[in-house]
Amino acid sequence: AKASVISNGLVKQWIFRHPLKYLSLGSKRLLVFMGWNRAGVWPLWFQFSDGSYDPARPVPQALKDFFQETAYSFYYSLFFCFLAGFVYWLRRQKNLSQPMRVSGWVLASCIFFWLCEHTIIFPDRKYRFPLEPLMMMWGAYFLNYLRTDFRWEKWRRPAA
């Protein structure tokens, strides 16, 4: 218990003395944590590891590759819809109702504090899964914008 108290104090001191290093290291950890690169273990792979299925009926490599690529595609779609939905929500703050603003800030604070914790420790990707329902909400907000409010005419530049 005493070692934990001492180490926590040392971590806080280091963060306050080296804030730029902390932000740099924390950002790198978040990019790895959120699956920016394709390295690491994804839960789908456990289904295809040796001993997880009947050895008499092995899963073909092509099928494993297909499911792996599908999992990556779905996650990256979710990740970028989440980012776009959050940016869109931030830009529309003044046009939203009070309950919509408050609920958005509650979602944003849940994600923010979860990610802040993971800038200090180096987590496994499986700890990202509690964030994915929240990410789906922001992604759905963005997809709803695309379905109802998006107009190409707003984005096209007039011909000169």
PDB file of C-alpha atoms in Angstrom:
ATOM      1  CA  ALA A   1       0.000   0.000   0.000  1.00  0.00           C
ATOM      2  CA  LYS A   2       2.817   2.399   0.855  1.00  0.00           C
ATOM      3  CA  ALA A   3       4.635   1.638  -2.418  1.00  0.00           C
ATOM      4  CA  SER A   4       1.458   2.412  -4.345  1.00  0.00           C
ATOM      5  CA  VAL A   5       1.093   5.785  -2.621  1.00  0.00           C
ATOM      6  CA  ILE A   6       4.734   6.642  -3.315  1.00  0.00           C
ATOM      7  CA  SER A   7       4.560   5.581  -6.971  1.00  0.00           C
ATOM      8  CA  ASN A   8       1.328   7.533  -7.523  1.00  0.00           C
ATOM      9  CA  GLY A   9       2.995  10.623  -6.109  1.00  0.00           C
ATOM     10  CA  LEU A  10       6.003  10.153  -8.376  1.00  0.00           C
ATOM     11  CA  VAL A  11       3.754   9.741 -11.432  1.00  0.00           C
ATOM     12  CA  LYS A  12       1.926  12.971 -10.611  1.00  0.00           C
ATOM     13  CA  GLN A  13       5.215  14.813 -10.119  1.00  0.00           C
ATOM     14  CA  TRP A  14       6.540  13.562 -13.458  1.00  0.00           C
ATOM     15  CA  ILE A  15       3.336  14.592 -15.277  1.00  0.00           C
ATOM     16  CA  PHE A  16       3.446  18.105 -13.805  1.00  0.00           C
ATOM     17  CA  ARG A  17       7.172  18.518 -14.496  1.00  0.00           C
ATOM     18  CA  HIS A  18       7.033  17.156 -18.077  1.00  0.00           C
ATOM     19  CA  PRO A  19       3.580  18.002 -19.474  1.00  0.00           C
ATOM     20  CA  LEU A  20       4.665  17.967 -23.141  1.00  0.00           C
ATOM     21  CA  LYS A  21       6.332  14.570 -22.795  1.00  0.00           C
ATOM     22  CA  TYR A  22       3.216  13.307 -21.018  1.00  0.00           C
ATOM     23  CA  LEU A  23       0.937  14.593 -23.792  1.00  0.00           C
ATOM     24  CA  SER A  24       3.173  13.088 -26.463  1.00  0.00           C
ATOM     25  CA  LEU A  25       3.416   9.712 -24.756  1.00  0.00           C
ATOM     26  CA  GLY A  26      -0.269   9.723 -23.833  1.00  0.00           C
ATOM     27  CA  SER A  27      -1.301  10.531 -27.406  1.00  0.00           C
ATOM     28  CA  LYS A  28       0.796   7.669 -28.736  1.00  0.00           C
ATOM     29  CA  ARG A  29      -0.738   5.307 -26.210  1.00  0.00           C
ATOM     30  CA  LEU A  30      -4.247   6.425 -27.163  1.00  0.00           C
ATOM     31  CA  LEU A  31      -3.601   5.875 -30.854  1.00  0.00           C
ATOM     32  CA  VAL A  32      -2.450   2.333 -30.133  1.00  0.00           C
ATOM     33  CA  PHE A  33      -5.295   1.797 -27.652  1.00  0.00           C
ATOM     34  CA  MET A  34      -7.962   2.989 -30.067  1.00  0.00           C
ATOM     35  CA  GLY A  35      -6.664   0.680 -32.762  1.00  0.00           C
ATOM     36  CA  TRP A  36      -5.053   3.157 -35.104  1.00  0.00           C
ATOM     37  CA  ASN A  37      -2.581   0.519 -36.227  1.00  0.00           C
ATOM     38  CA  ARG A  38      -3.559  -2.986 -37.185  1.00  0.00           C
ATOM     39  CA  ALA A  39      -1.218  -4.732 -34.763  1.00  0.00           C
ATOM     40  CA  GLY A  40      -2.388  -6.408 -31.612  1.00  0.00           C
ATOM     41  CA  VAL A  41      -4.984  -8.913 -30.605  1.00  0.00           C
ATOM     42  CA  TRP A  42      -8.580  -8.537 -31.687  1.00  0.00           C
ATOM     43  CA  PRO A  43     -11.192 -10.748 -30.005  1.00  0.00           C
ATOM     44  CA  LEU A  44     -12.162 -12.314 -33.307  1.00  0.00           C
ATOM     45  CA  TRP A  45      -8.757 -13.960 -33.497  1.00  0.00           C
ATOM     46  CA  PHE A  46      -9.349 -16.002 -30.353  1.00  0.00           C
ATOM     47  CA  GLN A  47     -12.136 -17.843 -32.149  1.00  0.00           C
ATOM     48  CA  PHE A  48      -9.665 -19.005 -34.767  1.00  0.00           C
ATOM     49  CA  SER A  49      -6.697 -19.822 -32.540  1.00  0.00           C
ATOM     50  CA  ASP A  50      -5.652 -23.422 -32.056  1.00  0.00           C
ATOM     51  CA  GLY A  51      -7.795 -25.216 -29.508  1.00  0.00           C
ATOM     52  CA  SER A  52     -10.764 -22.871 -29.934  1.00  0.00           C
ATOM     53  CA  TYR A  53     -12.465 -24.951 -32.590  1.00  0.00           C
ATOM     54  CA  ASP A  54     -12.847 -28.597 -33.541  1.00  0.00           C
ATOM     55  CA  PRO A  55      -9.467 -29.756 -34.927  1.00  0.00           C
ATOM     56  CA  ALA A  56     -11.281 -32.141 -37.259  1.00  0.00           C
ATOM     57  CA  ARG A  57     -12.888 -29.127 -38.962  1.00  0.00           C
ATOM     58  CA  PRO A  58     -10.153 -26.494 -39.283  1.00  0.00           C
ATOM     59  CA  VAL A  59     -11.077 -23.010 -40.405  1.00  0.00           C
ATOM     60  CA  PRO A  60      -9.541 -22.189 -43.817  1.00  0.00           C
ATOM     61  CA  GLN A  61      -6.997 -19.361 -43.816  1.00  0.00           C
ATOM     62  CA  ALA A  62      -8.980 -17.456 -46.456  1.00  0.00           C
ATOM     63  CA  LEU A  63     -12.020 -17.424 -44.153  1.00  0.00           C
ATOM     64  CA  LYS A  64      -9.895 -16.256 -41.209  1.00  0.00           C
ATOM     65  CA  ASP A  65      -8.491 -13.444 -43.355  1.00  0.00           C
ATOM     66  CA  PHE A  66     -11.976 -12.455 -44.535  1.00  0.00           C
ATOM     67  CA  PHE A  67     -13.331 -12.200 -40.986  1.00  0.00           C
ATOM     68  CA  GLN A  68     -10.251 -10.315 -39.830  1.00  0.00           C
ATOM     69  CA  GLU A  69     -10.577  -7.753 -42.632  1.00  0.00           C
ATOM     70  CA  THR A  70     -14.311  -7.438 -41.964  1.00  0.00           C
ATOM     71  CA  ALA A  71     -13.646  -6.766 -38.269  1.00  0.00           C
ATOM     72  CA  TYR A  72     -11.099  -4.087 -39.171  1.00  0.00           C
ATOM     73  CA  SER A  73     -13.501  -2.495 -41.666  1.00  0.00           C
ATOM     74  CA  PHE A  74     -16.358  -2.340 -39.191  1.00  0.00           C
ATOM     75  CA  TYR A  75     -14.186  -0.939 -36.421  1.00  0.00           C
ATOM     76  CA  TYR A  76     -12.581   1.723 -38.597  1.00  0.00           C
ATOM     77  CA  SER A  77     -16.010   2.730 -39.924  1.00  0.00           C
ATOM     78  CA  LEU A  78     -17.197   3.075 -36.347  1.00  0.00           C
ATOM     79  CA  PHE A  79     -14.065   4.954 -35.289  1.00  0.00           C
ATOM     80  CA  PHE A  80     -14.241   7.555 -38.053  1.00  0.00           C
ATOM     81  CA  CYS A  81     -18.033   7.980 -37.769  1.00  0.00           C
ATOM     82  CA  PHE A  82     -17.490   8.549 -34.042  1.00  0.00           C
ATOM     83  CA  LEU A  83     -14.877  11.241 -34.711  1.00  0.00           C
ATOM     84  CA  ALA A  84     -17.018  12.909 -37.374  1.00  0.00           C
ATOM     85  CA  GLY A  85     -20.119  12.774 -35.151  1.00  0.00           C
ATOM     86  CA  PHE A  86     -18.262  14.361 -32.259  1.00  0.00           C
ATOM     87  CA  VAL A  87     -16.885  17.159 -34.440  1.00  0.00           C
ATOM     88  CA  TYR A  88     -20.328  17.742 -35.976  1.00  0.00           C
ATOM     89  CA  TRP A  89     -21.889  17.879 -32.502  1.00  0.00           C
ATOM     90  CA  LEU A  90     -19.254  20.384 -31.333  1.00  0.00           C
ATOM     91  CA  ARG A  91     -19.910  22.613 -34.328  1.00  0.00           C
ATOM     92  CA  ARG A  92     -23.683  22.608 -33.701  1.00  0.00           C
ATOM     93  CA  GLN A  93     -23.546  23.406 -29.964  1.00  0.00           C
ATOM     94  CA  LYS A  94     -25.367  26.723 -30.144  1.00  0.00           C
ATOM     95  CA  ASN A  95     -28.206  25.285 -32.272  1.00  0.00           C
ATOM     96  CA  LEU A  96     -28.956  22.337 -29.970  1.00  0.00           C
ATOM     97  CA  SER A  97     -31.493  22.150 -27.171  1.00  0.00           C
ATOM     98  CA  GLN A  98     -30.296  22.190 -23.573  1.00  0.00           C
ATOM     99  CA  PRO A  99     -30.991  18.454 -22.980  1.00  0.00           C
ATOM    100  CA  MET A 100     -29.101  17.590 -26.177  1.00  0.00           C
ATOM    101  CA  ARG A 101     -26.080  19.655 -25.115  1.00  0.00           C
ATOM    102  CA  VAL A 102     -26.056  18.204 -21.602  1.00  0.00           C
ATOM    103  CA  SER A 103     -26.376  14.608 -22.783  1.00  0.00           C
ATOM    104  CA  GLY A 104     -23.615  15.183 -25.330  1.00  0.00           C
ATOM    105  CA  TRP A 105     -21.292  16.557 -22.662  1.00  0.00           C
ATOM    106  CA  VAL A 106     -22.059  13.581 -20.414  1.00  0.00           C
ATOM    107  CA  LEU A 107     -21.106  11.189 -23.227  1.00  0.00           C
ATOM    108  CA  ALA A 108     -18.017  13.237 -24.059  1.00  0.00           C
ATOM    109  CA  SER A 109     -16.900  13.325 -20.422  1.00  0.00           C
ATOM    110  CA  CYS A 110     -17.303   9.544 -20.077  1.00  0.00           C
ATOM    111  CA  ILE A 111     -15.088   9.003 -23.101  1.00  0.00           C
ATOM    112  CA  PHE A 112     -12.628  11.725 -22.081  1.00  0.00           C
ATOM    113  CA  PHE A 113     -12.065  10.404 -18.551  1.00  0.00           C
ATOM    114  CA  TRP A 114     -11.798   6.816 -19.798  1.00  0.00           C
ATOM    115  CA  LEU A 115      -9.124   7.910 -22.260  1.00  0.00           C
ATOM    116  CA  CYS A 116      -7.308  10.058 -19.677  1.00  0.00           C
ATOM    117  CA  GLU A 117      -6.878   7.015 -17.493  1.00  0.00           C
ATOM    118  CA  HIS A 118      -5.367   5.139 -20.410  1.00  0.00           C
ATOM    119  CA  THR A 119      -2.775   7.818 -21.123  1.00  0.00           C
ATOM    120  CA  ILE A 120      -1.098   6.885 -17.841  1.00  0.00           C
ATOM    121  CA  ILE A 121      -1.272   3.108 -18.070  1.00  0.00           C
ATOM    122  CA  PHE A 122      -0.645   1.085 -21.197  1.00  0.00           C
ATOM    123  CA  PRO A 123      -3.854  -0.899 -21.617  1.00  0.00           C
ATOM    124  CA  ASP A 124      -4.835  -3.849 -23.702  1.00  0.00           C
ATOM    125  CA  ARG A 125      -7.300  -3.238 -26.512  1.00  0.00           C
ATOM    126  CA  LYS A 126      -9.972  -5.300 -24.836  1.00  0.00           C
ATOM    127  CA  TYR A 127     -10.472  -2.382 -22.427  1.00  0.00           C
ATOM    128  CA  ARG A 128     -11.644  -0.290 -25.361  1.00  0.00           C
ATOM    129  CA  PHE A 129     -14.840  -2.322 -25.722  1.00  0.00           C
ATOM    130  CA  PRO A 130     -16.807  -0.435 -23.030  1.00  0.00           C
ATOM    131  CA  LEU A 131     -16.261   2.712 -25.116  1.00  0.00           C
ATOM    132  CA  GLU A 132     -17.695   1.251 -28.293  1.00  0.00           C
ATOM    133  CA  PRO A 133     -21.390   1.682 -27.375  1.00  0.00           C
ATOM    134  CA  LEU A 134     -20.661   5.363 -26.668  1.00  0.00           C
ATOM    135  CA  MET A 135     -18.768   5.581 -29.945  1.00  0.00           C
ATOM    136  CA  MET A 136     -21.812   4.059 -31.674  1.00  0.00           C
ATOM    137  CA  MET A 137     -23.998   6.846 -30.299  1.00  0.00           C
ATOM    138  CA  TRP A 138     -21.734   9.530 -31.765  1.00  0.00           C
ATOM    139  CA  GLY A 139     -21.450   7.553 -35.000  1.00  0.00           C
ATOM    140  CA  ALA A 140     -25.236   7.266 -35.215  1.00  0.00           C
ATOM    141  CA  TYR A 141     -25.486  11.026 -34.706  1.00  0.00           C
ATOM    142  CA  PHE A 142     -23.171  11.550 -37.679  1.00  0.00           C
ATOM    143  CA  LEU A 143     -24.994   9.011 -39.851  1.00  0.00           C
ATOM    144  CA  ASN A 144     -28.291  10.688 -38.999  1.00  0.00           C
ATOM    145  CA  TYR A 145     -26.776  13.987 -40.142  1.00  0.00           C
ATOM    146  CA  LEU A 146     -25.772  12.368 -43.426  1.00  0.00           C
ATOM    147  CA  ARG A 147     -29.261  10.939 -43.851  1.00  0.00           C
ATOM    148  CA  THR A 148     -31.253  14.075 -43.005  1.00  0.00           C
ATOM    149  CA  ASP A 149     -29.199  17.282 -43.230  1.00  0.00           C
ATOM    150  CA  PHE A 150     -26.223  16.713 -45.505  1.00  0.00           C
ATOM    151  CA  ARG A 151     -26.414  18.449 -48.904  1.00  0.00           C
ATOM    152  CA  TRP A 152     -23.664  18.316 -51.508  1.00  0.00           C
ATOM    153  CA  GLU A 153     -24.601  21.821 -52.623  1.00  0.00           C
ATOM    154  CA  LYS A 154     -23.268  23.214 -49.339  1.00  0.00           C
ATOM    155  CA  TRP A 155     -19.866  21.639 -49.942  1.00  0.00           C
ATOM    156  CA  ARG A 156     -19.352  22.300 -53.652  1.00  0.00           C
ATOM    157  CA  ARG A 157     -17.360  25.297 -54.654  1.00  0.00           C
ATOM    158  CA  PRO A 158     -18.995  27.556 -57.208  1.00  0.00           C
ATOM    159  CA  ALA A 159     -17.505  27.306 -60.691  1.00  0.00           C
ATOM    160  CA  ALA A 160     -15.352  30.271 -61.520  1.00  0.00           C
TER     161      ALA A 160
END
